[in-house]
PDB file of C-alpha atoms in Angstrom:
ATOM      1  CA  GLU G   1     124.039  46.531  53.497  1.00 73.00           C
ATOM      2  CA  THR G   2     123.456  49.677  53.843  1.00 78.00           C
ATOM      3  CA  GLY G   3     127.263  50.297  55.803  1.00 92.00           C
ATOM      4  CA  VAL G   4     125.810  50.962  59.206  1.00 96.00           C
ATOM      5  CA  THR G   5     125.710  47.275  61.154  1.00 97.00           C
ATOM      6  CA  GLN G   6     123.435  46.332  64.553  1.00 97.00           C
ATOM      7  CA  THR G   7     123.947  44.110  66.539  1.00 97.00           C
ATOM      8  CA  PRO G   8     122.148  41.782  67.662  1.00 97.00           C
ATOM      9  CA  ARG G   9     119.043  41.724  65.710  1.00 96.00           C
ATOM     10  CA  HIS G  10     116.541  40.505  67.513  1.00 97.00           C
ATOM     11  CA  LEU G  11     117.035  40.360  71.664  1.00 96.00           C
ATOM     12  CA  VAL G  12     114.481  39.627  74.829  1.00 96.00           C
ATOM     13  CA  MET G  13     115.252  41.152  78.134  1.00 93.00           C
ATOM     14  CA  GLY G  14     113.871  40.362  81.042  1.00 91.00           C
ATOM     15  CA  MET G  15     112.471  43.468  83.423  1.00 90.00           C
ATOM     16  CA  THR G  16     115.920  43.614  85.830  1.00 88.00           C
ATOM     17  CA  ASN G  17     118.345  42.833  82.970  1.00 89.00           C
ATOM     18  CA  LYS G  18     121.259  44.590  81.688  1.00 94.00           C
ATOM     19  CA  LYS G  19     121.999  44.804  78.148  1.00 96.00           C
ATOM     20  CA  SER G  20     124.192  47.037  75.289  1.00 97.00           C
ATOM     21  CA  LEU G  21     122.987  47.408  71.672  1.00 98.00           C
ATOM     22  CA  LYS G  22     126.041  48.532  69.371  1.00 98.00           C
ATOM     23  CA  CYS G  23     126.435  50.398  66.303  1.00 98.00           C
ATOM     24  CA  GLU G  24     128.780  50.629  63.811  1.00 97.00           C
ATOM     25  CA  GLN G  25     129.557  52.608  60.176  1.00 96.00           C
ATOM     26  CA  HIS G  26     132.543  52.408  57.799  1.00 89.00           C
ATOM     27  CA  LEU G  27     130.711  54.929  55.721  1.00 91.00           C
ATOM     28  CA  GLY G  28     133.297  58.323  57.150  1.00 89.00           C
ATOM     29  CA  HIS G  29     130.237  59.876  58.691  1.00 90.00           C
ATOM     30  CA  ASN G  30     130.350  61.853  61.208  1.00 88.00           C
ATOM     31  CA  ALA G  31     126.542  62.065  63.260  1.00 90.00           C
ATOM     32  CA  MET G  32     125.425  58.985  64.978  1.00 93.00           C
ATOM     33  CA  TYR G  33     121.392  58.233  65.758  1.00 94.00           C
ATOM     34  CA  TRP G  34     118.816  56.530  68.350  1.00 96.00           C
ATOM     35  CA  TYR G  35     115.834  56.369  67.310  1.00 96.00           C
ATOM     36  CA  LYS G  36     112.972  54.365  68.393  1.00 96.00           C
ATOM     37  CA  GLN G  37     110.492  52.807  66.401  1.00 96.00           C
ATOM     38  CA  SER G  38     107.051  51.206  67.578  1.00 94.00           C
ATOM     39  CA  ALA G  39     104.709  50.388  65.281  1.00 89.00           C
ATOM     40  CA  LYS G  40     102.267  52.608  64.159  1.00 84.00           C
ATOM     41  CA  LYS G  41     103.858  54.704  65.302  1.00 90.00           C
ATOM     42  CA  PRO G  42     106.794  57.546  63.562  1.00 92.00           C
ATOM     43  CA  LEU G  43     110.118  57.524  64.664  1.00 94.00           C
ATOM     44  CA  GLU G  44     111.041  58.834  67.767  1.00 94.00           C
ATOM     45  CA  LEU G  45     115.079  60.417  67.841  1.00 93.00           C
ATOM     46  CA  MET G  46     116.419  59.777  71.158  1.00 94.00           C
ATOM     47  CA  PHE G  47     120.020  60.667  70.962  1.00 93.00           C
ATOM     48  CA  VAL G  48     122.447  62.151  68.751  1.00 91.00           C
ATOM     49  CA  TYR G  49     126.375  62.080  68.330  1.00 90.00           C
ATOM     50  CA  ASN G  50     128.343  64.465  66.157  1.00 84.00           C
ATOM     51  CA  PHE G  51     131.920  63.879  66.292  1.00 79.00           C
ATOM     52  CA  LYS G  52     131.655  62.231  69.204  1.00 76.00           C
ATOM     53  CA  GLU G  53     129.801  64.195  71.472  1.00 78.00           C
ATOM     54  CA  GLN G  54     125.750  63.605  72.580  1.00 79.00           C
ATOM     55  CA  THR G  55     124.839  66.826  70.616  1.00 78.00           C
ATOM     56  CA  GLU G  56     120.893  65.732  71.278  1.00 77.00           C
ATOM     57  CA  ASN G  57     119.419  63.841  73.941  1.00 76.00           C
ATOM     58  CA  ASN G  58     115.700  63.482  73.032  1.00 77.00           C
ATOM     59  CA  SER G  59     113.928  63.544  77.149  1.00 84.00           C
ATOM     60  CA  VAL G  60     114.526  59.823  76.745  1.00 92.00           C
ATOM     61  CA  PRO G  61     114.500  58.233  80.480  1.00 93.00           C
ATOM     62  CA  SER G  62     117.181  57.376  82.341  1.00 93.00           C
ATOM     63  CA  ARG G  63     117.624  53.744  81.366  1.00 95.00           C
ATOM     64  CA  PHE G  64     118.402  54.295  78.444  1.00 96.00           C
ATOM     65  CA  SER G  65     122.945  54.702  78.386  1.00 95.00           C
ATOM     66  CA  PRO G  66     124.722  55.874  75.255  1.00 95.00           C
ATOM     67  CA  GLU G  67     127.948  55.688  74.633  1.00 95.00           C
ATOM     68  CA  CYS G  68     130.028  57.220  71.497  1.00 94.00           C
ATOM     69  CA  PRO G  69     133.396  56.393  72.391  1.00 93.00           C
ATOM     70  CA  ASN G  70     134.294  56.795  68.398  1.00 91.00           C
ATOM     71  CA  SER G  71     132.638  58.663  64.985  1.00 88.00           C
ATOM     72  CA  SER G  72     132.021  55.065  63.628  1.00 93.00           C
ATOM     73  CA  HIS G  73     130.515  52.826  66.815  1.00 96.00           C
ATOM     74  CA  LEU G  74     127.368  53.714  69.132  1.00 96.00           C
ATOM     75  CA  PHE G  75     126.297  51.983  71.872  1.00 97.00           C
ATOM     76  CA  LEU G  76     122.743  52.223  73.869  1.00 97.00           C
ATOM     77  CA  HIS G  77     123.173  50.318  76.934  1.00 97.00           C
ATOM     78  CA  LEU G  78     120.042  48.915  78.807  1.00 96.00           C
ATOM     79  CA  HIS G  79     118.901  48.898  82.096  1.00 94.00           C
ATOM     80  CA  THR G  80     115.848  48.117  84.331  1.00 93.00           C
ATOM     81  CA  LEU G  81     113.546  48.796  81.147  1.00 94.00           C
ATOM     82  CA  GLN G  82     109.119  48.891  80.875  1.00 94.00           C
ATOM     83  CA  PRO G  83     107.194  46.039  78.625  1.00 94.00           C
ATOM     84  CA  GLU G  84     106.613  49.842  77.355  1.00 94.00           C
ATOM     85  CA  ASP G  85     110.319  49.482  75.775  1.00 96.00           C
ATOM     86  CA  SER G  86     109.763  47.201  73.346  1.00 96.00           C
ATOM     87  CA  ALA G  87     110.160  47.992  69.973  1.00 96.00           C
ATOM     88  CA  LEU G  88     112.811  48.573  67.282  1.00 97.00           C
ATOM     89  CA  TYR G  89     115.954  50.812  67.541  1.00 98.00           C
ATOM     90  CA  LEU G  90     117.499  51.613  64.783  1.00 97.00           C
ATOM     91  CA  CYS G  91     120.482  53.525  64.771  1.00 97.00           C
ATOM     92  CA  ALA G  92     121.918  55.866  62.005  1.00 95.00           C
ATOM     93  CA  SER G  93     124.466  58.027  61.052  1.00 94.00           C
ATOM     94  CA  SER G  94     125.453  60.280  58.625  1.00 90.00           C
ATOM     95  CA  PRO G  95     128.022  63.156  57.000  1.00 85.00           C
ATOM     96  CA  PRO G  96     129.100  66.175  57.283  1.00 69.00           C
ATOM     97  CA  GLY G  97     126.888  69.488  57.035  1.00 63.00           C
ATOM     98  CA  GLU G  98     124.496  66.635  56.327  1.00 56.00           C
ATOM     99  CA  THR G  99     120.947  69.238  55.334  1.00 58.00           C
ATOM    100  CA  ASN G 100     120.346  67.444  51.891  1.00 58.00           C
ATOM    101  CA  TYR G 101     121.515  63.803  52.399  1.00 67.00           C
ATOM    102  CA  GLY G 102     119.829  61.206  53.442  1.00 77.00           C
ATOM    103  CA  TYR G 103     120.271  59.337  57.070  1.00 89.00           C
ATOM    104  CA  THR G 104     121.719  55.606  56.290  1.00 93.00           C
ATOM    105  CA  PHE G 105     120.303  52.944  58.502  1.00 95.00           C
ATOM    106  CA  GLY G 106     120.996  50.135  60.322  1.00 96.00           C
ATOM    107  CA  SER G 107     118.714  47.335  59.654  1.00 95.00           C
ATOM    108  CA  GLY G 108     117.244  47.636  63.937  1.00 96.00           C
ATOM    109  CA  THR G 109     117.920  45.580  66.683  1.00 97.00           C
ATOM    110  CA  ARG G 110     114.293  44.493  67.491  1.00 96.00           C
ATOM    111  CA  LEU G 111     113.903  44.655  71.091  1.00 97.00           C
ATOM    112  CA  THR G 112     110.887  42.979  73.833  1.00 96.00           C
ATOM    113  CA  VAL G 113     111.348  43.297  77.525  1.00 95.00           C
ATOM    114  CA  VAL G 114     109.571  40.793  79.461  1.00 93.00           C
TER     115      VAL G 114
ATOM    116  CA  LYS S   1     103.114  72.725  65.513  1.00 83.00           C
ATOM    117  CA  ASN S   2     105.346  70.946  63.571  1.00 86.00           C
ATOM    118  CA  GLN S   3     104.064  67.697  61.567  1.00 92.00           C
ATOM    119  CA  VAL S   4     103.989  65.132  59.087  1.00 96.00           C
ATOM    120  CA  GLU S   5     100.486  63.719  57.783  1.00 97.00           C
ATOM    121  CA  GLN S   6      99.935  60.155  55.789  1.00 97.00           C
ATOM    122  CA  SER S   7      97.422  58.953  53.987  1.00 97.00           C
ATOM    123  CA  PRO S   8      96.586  55.898  53.304  1.00 97.00           C
ATOM    124  CA  GLN S   9      97.670  54.706  56.383  1.00 96.00           C
ATOM    125  CA  SER S  10      97.881  51.156  54.783  1.00 97.00           C
ATOM    126  CA  LEU S  11      97.255  50.302  50.877  1.00 97.00           C
ATOM    127  CA  ILE S  12      96.459  46.851  49.309  1.00 98.00           C
ATOM    128  CA  ILE S  13      97.250  46.468  45.844  1.00 97.00           C
ATOM    129  CA  LEU S  14      98.017  43.994  42.820  1.00 98.00           C
ATOM    130  CA  GLU S  15     101.131  43.662  41.272  1.00 98.00           C
ATOM    131  CA  GLY S  16     101.783  45.564  37.684  1.00 97.00           C
ATOM    132  CA  LYS S  17      98.736  48.052  39.252  1.00 98.00           C
ATOM    133  CA  ASN S  18     100.234  51.964  39.877  1.00 98.00           C
ATOM    134  CA  CYS S  19      98.998  53.445  43.908  1.00 98.00           C
ATOM    135  CA  THR S  20     100.216  57.122  44.813  1.00 98.00           C
ATOM    136  CA  LEU S  21     101.153  58.043  48.545  1.00 98.00           C
ATOM    137  CA  GLN S  22      99.767  60.930  49.795  1.00 98.00           C
ATOM    138  CA  CYS S  23     101.738  63.352  52.630  1.00 98.00           C
ATOM    139  CA  ASN S  24     100.680  66.803  54.069  1.00 97.00           C
ATOM    140  CA  TYR S  25     102.560  68.995  56.341  1.00 96.00           C
ATOM    141  CA  THR S  26     103.118  71.755  58.323  1.00 94.00           C
ATOM    142  CA  VAL S  27     106.663  72.225  58.491  1.00 87.00           C
ATOM    143  CA  SER S  28     107.791  75.202  58.814  1.00 83.00           C
ATOM    144  CA  PRO S  29     111.022  77.050  57.285  1.00 83.00           C
ATOM    145  CA  PHE S  30     110.943  73.970  55.422  1.00 83.00           C
ATOM    146  CA  SER S  31     114.046  72.826  54.065  1.00 86.00           C
ATOM    147  CA  ASN S  32     113.761  69.777  52.348  1.00 90.00           C
ATOM    148  CA  LEU S  33     110.978  66.451  52.115  1.00 94.00           C
ATOM    149  CA  ARG S  34     112.810  62.580  51.770  1.00 94.00           C
ATOM    150  CA  TRP S  35     110.700  59.684  50.964  1.00 96.00           C
ATOM    151  CA  TYR S  36     112.265  56.475  51.945  1.00 96.00           C
ATOM    152  CA  LYS S  37     111.147  52.831  52.095  1.00 97.00           C
ATOM    153  CA  GLN S  38     111.191  50.218  54.875  1.00 96.00           C
ATOM    154  CA  ASP S  39     111.134  46.836  54.374  1.00 95.00           C
ATOM    155  CA  THR S  40     110.107  44.042  57.053  1.00 91.00           C
ATOM    156  CA  GLY S  41     112.587  43.660  59.682  1.00 87.00           C
ATOM    157  CA  ARG S  42     114.576  46.167  58.242  1.00 91.00           C
ATOM    158  CA  GLY S  43     116.397  50.565  58.672  1.00 94.00           C
ATOM    159  CA  PRO S  44     114.649  52.837  56.827  1.00 95.00           C
ATOM    160  CA  VAL S  45     116.138  53.146  53.009  1.00 94.00           C
ATOM    161  CA  SER S  46     116.362  56.653  51.226  1.00 92.00           C
ATOM    162  CA  LEU S  47     114.190  56.994  47.916  1.00 94.00           C
ATOM    163  CA  THR S  48     114.077  60.936  46.937  1.00 93.00           C
ATOM    164  CA  ILE S  49     115.400  64.188  48.805  1.00 92.00           C
ATOM    165  CA  MET S  50     113.390  67.238  47.348  1.00 92.00           C
ATOM    166  CA  THR S  51     113.979  70.463  48.423  1.00 90.00           C
ATOM    167  CA  PHE S  52     111.836  73.631  48.323  1.00 84.00           C
ATOM    168  CA  SER S  53     112.395  74.718  44.695  1.00 88.00           C
ATOM    169  CA  GLU S  54     111.989  71.138  43.073  1.00 91.00           C
ATOM    170  CA  ASN S  55     108.860  70.333  41.943  1.00 93.00           C
ATOM    171  CA  THR S  56     109.893  66.334  40.999  1.00 96.00           C
ATOM    172  CA  LYS S  57     111.870  63.740  41.331  1.00 95.00           C
ATOM    173  CA  SER S  58     112.351  60.273  40.506  1.00 95.00           C
ATOM    174  CA  ASN S  59     114.284  56.914  41.039  1.00 93.00           C
ATOM    175  CA  GLY S  60     113.084  54.776  38.651  1.00 96.00           C
ATOM    176  CA  ARG S  61     109.981  53.539  38.512  1.00 97.00           C
ATOM    177  CA  TYR S  62     108.813  56.066  41.590  1.00 97.00           C
ATOM    178  CA  THR S  63     108.183  59.605  41.171  1.00 97.00           C
ATOM    179  CA  ALA S  64     108.036  61.600  43.943  1.00 97.00           C
ATOM    180  CA  THR S  65     105.650  65.722  44.108  1.00 97.00           C
ATOM    181  CA  LEU S  66     105.967  68.282  45.891  1.00 96.00           C
ATOM    182  CA  ASP S  67     104.103  71.887  45.953  1.00 95.00           C
ATOM    183  CA  ALA S  68     105.567  74.086  48.989  1.00 91.00           C
ATOM    184  CA  ASP S  69     102.101  76.322  48.652  1.00 91.00           C
ATOM    185  CA  THR S  70      99.941  73.493  49.372  1.00 94.00           C
ATOM    186  CA  LYS S  71     102.543  72.081  51.523  1.00 94.00           C
ATOM    187  CA  GLN S  72     101.855  68.131  49.939  1.00 96.00           C
ATOM    188  CA  SER S  73     104.229  65.926  48.540  1.00 97.00           C
ATOM    189  CA  SER S  74     102.790  61.800  46.605  1.00 98.00           C
ATOM    190  CA  LEU S  75     105.068  59.016  45.715  1.00 98.00           C
ATOM    191  CA  HIS S  76     104.046  58.012  42.752  1.00 98.00           C
ATOM    192  CA  ILE S  77     104.202  53.325  42.250  1.00 98.00           C
ATOM    193  CA  THR S  78     104.355  52.492  38.460  1.00 98.00           C
ATOM    194  CA  ALA S  79     103.619  49.165  37.759  1.00 98.00           C
ATOM    195  CA  SER S  80     104.065  47.501  40.680  1.00 97.00           C
ATOM    196  CA  GLN S  81     106.169  44.707  41.961  1.00 97.00           C
ATOM    197  CA  LEU S  82     106.078  42.518  44.918  1.00 97.00           C
ATOM    198  CA  SER S  83     108.965  43.913  46.171  1.00 97.00           C
ATOM    199  CA  ASP S  84     107.069  47.143  46.451  1.00 98.00           C
ATOM    200  CA  SER S  85     105.532  46.099  49.752  1.00 98.00           C
ATOM    201  CA  ALA S  86     107.070  48.098  52.093  1.00 98.00           C
ATOM    202  CA  SER S  87     106.131  51.005  54.886  1.00 97.00           C
ATOM    203  CA  TYR S  88     106.758  54.318  52.488  1.00 98.00           C
ATOM    204  CA  ILE S  89     107.947  57.317  54.948  1.00 97.00           C
ATOM    205  CA  CYS S  90     107.452  60.383  55.057  1.00 97.00           C
ATOM    206  CA  VAL S  91     109.902  62.995  56.155  1.00 95.00           C
ATOM    207  CA  VAL S  92     110.010  66.591  56.611  1.00 94.00           C
ATOM    208  CA  ARG S  93     113.269  68.511  57.570  1.00 89.00           C
ATOM    209  CA  THR S  94     112.790  71.915  58.782  1.00 86.00           C
ATOM    210  CA  MET S  95     115.596  75.454  58.269  1.00 80.00           C
ATOM    211  CA  ASP S  96     115.323  76.155  62.189  1.00 72.00           C
ATOM    212  CA  SER S  97     118.453  76.080  63.692  1.00 65.00           C
ATOM    213  CA  ASN S  98     117.205  72.359  64.764  1.00 67.00           C
ATOM    214  CA  TYR S  99     117.182  70.979  61.563  1.00 70.00           C
ATOM    215  CA  GLN S 100     114.978  68.268  62.818  1.00 81.00           C
ATOM    216  CA  LEU S 101     113.263  66.018  60.880  1.00 88.00           C
ATOM    217  CA  ILE S 102     109.616  65.642  61.314  1.00 92.00           C
ATOM    218  CA  TRP S 103     108.826  62.171  60.867  1.00 94.00           C
ATOM    219  CA  GLY S 104     105.727  61.131  59.324  1.00 96.00           C
ATOM    220  CA  ALA S 105     104.182  57.151  60.991  1.00 96.00           C
ATOM    221  CA  GLY S 106     104.136  55.537  57.884  1.00 96.00           C
ATOM    222  CA  THR S 107     101.673  53.709  55.116  1.00 97.00           C
ATOM    223  CA  LYS S 108     102.028  50.491  55.015  1.00 97.00           C
ATOM    224  CA  LEU S 109     101.790  48.907  50.902  1.00 98.00           C
ATOM    225  CA  ILE S 110     101.271  45.271  50.603  1.00 98.00           C
ATOM    226  CA  ILE S 111     101.896  44.173  46.699  1.00 98.00           C
ATOM    227  CA  LYS S 112      99.206  40.694  46.122  1.00 97.00           C
ATOM    228  CA  PRO S 113     100.531  38.578  42.937  1.00 96.00           C
TER     229      PRO S 113
END
Protein backbone atom coordinates (compact mmCIF):
# COMPACT_ATOMS: atom_id res chain seq x y z
CA GLU A 1 0.00 0.00 0.00
CA THR A 2 1.27 3.44 -0.93
CA GLY A 3 -0.88 5.43 1.48
CA VAL A 4 -3.27 6.49 -1.28
CA THR A 5 -6.32 4.24 -1.48
CA GLN A 6 -8.67 4.15 -4.44
CA THR A 7 -12.03 2.39 -4.63
CA PRO A 8 -13.38 0.56 -6.47
CA ARG A 9 -10.46 -1.17 -8.19
CA HIS A 10 -12.62 -2.15 -11.15
CA LEU A 11 -15.86 -0.62 -12.46
CA VAL A 12 -18.06 -1.50 -15.41
CA MET A 13 -20.82 0.96 -16.18
CA GLY A 14 -23.32 1.66 -18.90
CA MET A 15 -23.43 4.97 -20.72
CA THR A 16 -26.54 6.06 -18.82
CA ASN A 17 -25.23 5.13 -15.35
CA LYS A 18 -23.98 7.43 -12.62
CA LYS A 19 -21.08 6.24 -10.49
CA SER A 20 -18.36 7.73 -8.31
CA LEU A 21 -14.68 6.98 -7.80
CA LYS A 22 -13.18 7.55 -4.37
CA CYS A 23 -9.63 8.42 -3.32
CA GLU A 24 -8.33 8.72 0.23
CA GLN A 25 -4.91 9.63 1.63
CA HIS A 26 -3.69 10.09 5.19
CA LEU A 27 -0.14 11.16 4.34
CA GLY A 28 -0.65 14.78 5.38
CA HIS A 29 -0.47 15.88 1.75
CA ASN A 30 -2.34 19.01 0.75
CA ALA A 31 -2.57 18.50 -3.00
CA MET A 32 -4.58 15.79 -4.74
CA TYR A 33 -4.86 14.94 -8.42
CA TRP A 34 -6.96 12.93 -10.85
CA TYR A 35 -5.19 11.43 -13.85
CA LYS A 36 -6.50 9.40 -16.79
CA GLN A 37 -4.25 6.69 -18.25
CA SER A 38 -5.15 5.17 -21.61
CA ALA A 39 -3.20 2.34 -23.21
CA LYS A 40 0.18 3.37 -24.66
CA LYS A 41 -0.48 7.08 -23.99
CA PRO A 42 1.06 9.42 -21.41
CA LEU A 43 -0.84 10.14 -18.23
CA GLU A 44 -3.35 12.96 -18.73
CA LEU A 45 -3.88 15.36 -15.86
CA MET A 46 -7.59 15.97 -15.27
CA PHE A 47 -7.99 17.94 -12.04
CA VAL A 48 -5.83 19.41 -9.29
CA TYR A 49 -6.91 20.34 -5.79
CA ASN A 50 -4.78 22.31 -3.32
CA PHE A 51 -6.10 22.62 0.21
CA LYS A 52 -9.55 21.48 -1.03
CA GLU A 53 -9.68 24.18 -3.71
CA GLN A 54 -9.67 23.23 -7.38
CA THR A 55 -6.67 24.90 -8.97
CA GLU A 56 -6.69 23.17 -12.32
CA ASN A 57 -9.28 21.73 -14.68
CA ASN A 58 -7.51 20.47 -17.75
CA SER A 59 -10.40 20.98 -20.22
CA VAL A 60 -12.16 17.90 -18.93
CA PRO A 61 -15.72 17.22 -20.22
CA SER A 62 -18.48 18.03 -17.77
CA ARG A 63 -19.50 14.37 -17.59
CA PHE A 64 -16.58 14.13 -15.14
CA SER A 65 -17.27 16.05 -11.94
CA PRO A 66 -14.68 16.19 -9.14
CA GLU A 67 -15.37 16.80 -5.48
CA CYS A 68 -12.89 17.43 -2.67
CA PRO A 69 -14.66 17.71 0.70
CA ASN A 70 -11.36 17.85 2.66
CA SER A 71 -7.62 17.49 2.09
CA SER A 72 -7.77 13.72 2.61
CA HIS A 73 -10.61 12.76 0.28
CA LEU A 74 -11.21 13.20 -3.42
CA PHE A 75 -14.09 11.95 -5.53
CA LEU A 76 -14.72 11.74 -9.26
CA HIS A 77 -18.41 11.62 -10.14
CA LEU A 78 -19.20 10.04 -13.49
CA HIS A 79 -22.35 10.34 -15.58
CA THR A 80 -23.34 9.67 -19.19
CA LEU A 81 -19.85 8.48 -20.08
CA GLN A 82 -18.73 7.36 -23.52
CA PRO A 83 -16.89 4.14 -24.43
CA GLU A 84 -13.72 6.19 -25.12
CA ASP A 85 -13.71 7.14 -21.44
CA SER A 86 -12.69 3.57 -20.61
CA ALA A 87 -9.26 3.84 -18.98
CA LEU A 88 -7.32 3.56 -15.74
CA TYR A 89 -8.14 6.50 -13.47
CA LEU A 90 -5.36 7.30 -11.05
CA CYS A 91 -5.46 9.47 -7.96
CA ALA A 92 -2.25 11.00 -6.58
CA SER A 93 -1.25 13.27 -3.74
CA SER A 94 1.77 15.41 -2.95
CA PRO A 95 3.09 17.35 0.04
CA PRO A 96 3.05 21.13 0.50
CA GLY A 97 5.44 23.05 -1.71
CA GLU A 98 6.01 20.01 -3.90
CA THR A 99 8.54 20.63 -6.60
CA ASN A 100 11.27 18.12 -5.86
CA TYR A 101 9.19 15.33 -4.39
CA GLY A 102 7.45 12.58 -6.26
CA TYR A 103 3.73 12.13 -6.27
CA THR A 104 2.22 9.21 -4.36
CA PHE A 105 -0.25 7.34 -6.53
CA GLY A 106 -3.08 5.00 -5.69
CA SER A 107 -3.53 1.71 -7.54
CA GLY A 108 -6.18 3.18 -9.78
CA THR A 109 -9.71 2.31 -10.84
CA ARG A 110 -9.99 0.35 -14.09
CA LEU A 111 -13.11 1.78 -15.71
CA THR A 112 -14.94 0.11 -18.58
CA VAL A 113 -17.86 1.92 -20.22
CA VAL A 114 -20.20 -0.36 -22.17
CA LYS B 1 6.05 22.41 -27.43
CA ASN B 2 7.01 20.59 -24.22
CA GLN B 3 7.39 16.90 -24.97
CA VAL B 4 8.94 13.78 -23.47
CA GLU B 5 9.83 10.91 -25.81
CA GLN B 6 10.83 7.48 -24.53
CA SER B 7 12.51 4.61 -26.31
CA PRO B 8 12.19 1.81 -26.90
CA GLN B 9 8.42 1.46 -26.63
CA SER B 10 8.89 -2.08 -25.35
CA LEU B 11 11.83 -4.33 -24.48
CA ILE B 12 12.24 -8.00 -23.64
CA ILE B 13 15.41 -9.22 -21.91
CA LEU B 14 16.51 -12.33 -20.06
CA GLU B 15 16.68 -12.39 -16.29
CA GLY B 16 20.09 -11.34 -15.01
CA LYS B 17 20.89 -9.12 -17.98
CA ASN B 18 21.31 -5.35 -17.89
CA CYS B 19 19.30 -2.85 -19.90
CA THR B 20 19.09 0.88 -20.54
CA LEU B 21 15.95 2.88 -21.22
CA GLN B 22 16.09 6.27 -22.91
CA CYS B 23 14.24 9.54 -22.40
CA ASN B 24 14.58 12.67 -24.56
CA TYR B 25 12.77 15.85 -23.67
CA THR B 26 12.17 19.28 -25.12
CA VAL B 27 10.85 20.82 -21.88
CA SER B 28 12.03 24.32 -21.11
CA PRO B 29 12.55 25.78 -18.60
CA PHE B 30 13.44 22.58 -16.76
CA SER B 31 13.02 21.95 -13.04
CA ASN B 32 13.55 18.25 -12.49
CA LEU B 33 13.27 14.86 -14.14
CA ARG B 34 11.67 11.80 -12.57
CA TRP B 35 11.57 8.11 -13.36
CA TYR B 36 8.57 6.09 -12.23
CA LYS B 37 7.99 2.34 -12.24
CA GLN B 38 4.44 1.16 -12.89
CA ASP B 39 3.55 -2.48 -12.30
CA THR B 40 0.58 -3.85 -14.23
CA GLY B 41 -2.66 -2.84 -12.52
CA ARG B 42 -0.90 -0.45 -10.14
CA GLY B 43 -0.16 3.24 -9.94
CA PRO B 44 3.33 4.60 -10.74
CA VAL B 45 5.95 4.54 -7.98
CA SER B 46 8.79 7.07 -7.92
CA LEU B 47 12.29 5.64 -8.50
CA THR B 48 14.46 8.76 -8.78
CA ILE B 49 14.19 12.53 -9.05
CA MET B 50 17.06 14.56 -10.48
CA THR B 51 17.46 18.31 -10.60
CA PHE B 52 19.35 20.31 -13.21
CA SER B 53 22.68 19.98 -11.39
CA GLU B 54 22.59 16.21 -10.87
CA ASN B 55 24.14 13.88 -13.45
CA THR B 56 23.61 10.51 -11.82
CA LYS B 57 21.34 9.08 -9.18
CA SER B 58 21.03 5.50 -8.00
CA ASN B 59 18.30 3.57 -6.25
CA GLY B 60 19.49 0.02 -5.70
CA ARG B 61 19.91 -1.67 -9.09
CA TYR B 62 18.42 1.36 -10.85
CA THR B 63 20.74 4.17 -11.99
CA ALA B 64 19.42 7.26 -13.73
CA THR B 65 21.59 9.68 -15.66
CA LEU B 66 20.82 13.17 -16.85
CA ASP B 67 22.50 15.31 -19.50
CA ALA B 68 20.79 18.69 -19.30
CA ASP B 69 22.79 20.02 -22.26
CA THR B 70 21.50 17.39 -24.68
CA LYS B 71 18.20 17.03 -22.80
CA GLN B 72 18.57 13.31 -22.44
CA SER B 73 18.14 10.91 -19.55
CA SER B 74 18.61 7.19 -19.23
CA LEU B 75 17.58 4.57 -16.70
CA HIS B 76 19.98 1.65 -16.37
CA ILE B 77 18.82 -1.55 -14.70
CA THR B 78 21.54 -3.90 -13.50
CA ALA B 79 21.18 -7.65 -13.05
CA SER B 80 17.49 -7.64 -13.94
CA GLN B 81 14.98 -9.64 -11.92
CA LEU B 82 11.53 -10.93 -12.85
CA SER B 83 10.03 -8.27 -10.57
CA ASP B 84 11.51 -5.57 -12.80
CA SER B 85 8.86 -6.39 -15.40
CA ALA B 86 6.85 -3.16 -15.53
CA SER B 87 6.41 0.08 -17.43
CA TYR B 88 9.02 2.75 -16.78
CA ILE B 89 7.87 6.32 -17.21
CA CYS B 90 10.00 9.43 -17.60
CA VAL B 91 8.44 12.68 -16.34
CA VAL B 92 9.83 16.20 -16.60
CA ARG B 93 8.69 19.11 -14.47
CA THR B 94 8.71 22.58 -15.97
CA MET B 95 9.97 25.58 -14.05
CA ASP B 96 7.43 28.05 -15.32
CA SER B 97 4.60 29.46 -13.23
CA ASN B 98 2.51 26.31 -13.77
CA TYR B 99 5.13 23.77 -12.65
CA GLN B 100 3.59 21.25 -15.00
CA LEU B 101 4.54 17.59 -15.19
CA ILE B 102 5.14 16.43 -18.77
CA TRP B 103 4.75 12.66 -18.95
CA GLY B 104 6.32 10.23 -21.38
CA ALA B 105 4.33 7.28 -22.71
CA GLY B 106 6.62 4.80 -20.98
CA THR B 107 8.76 1.81 -21.91
CA LYS B 108 7.22 -1.60 -21.24
CA LEU B 109 9.95 -3.92 -19.96
CA ILE B 110 9.48 -7.68 -19.82
CA ILE B 111 12.00 -9.87 -18.03
CA LYS B 112 11.97 -13.51 -19.15
CA PRO B 113 13.36 -16.34 -17.00
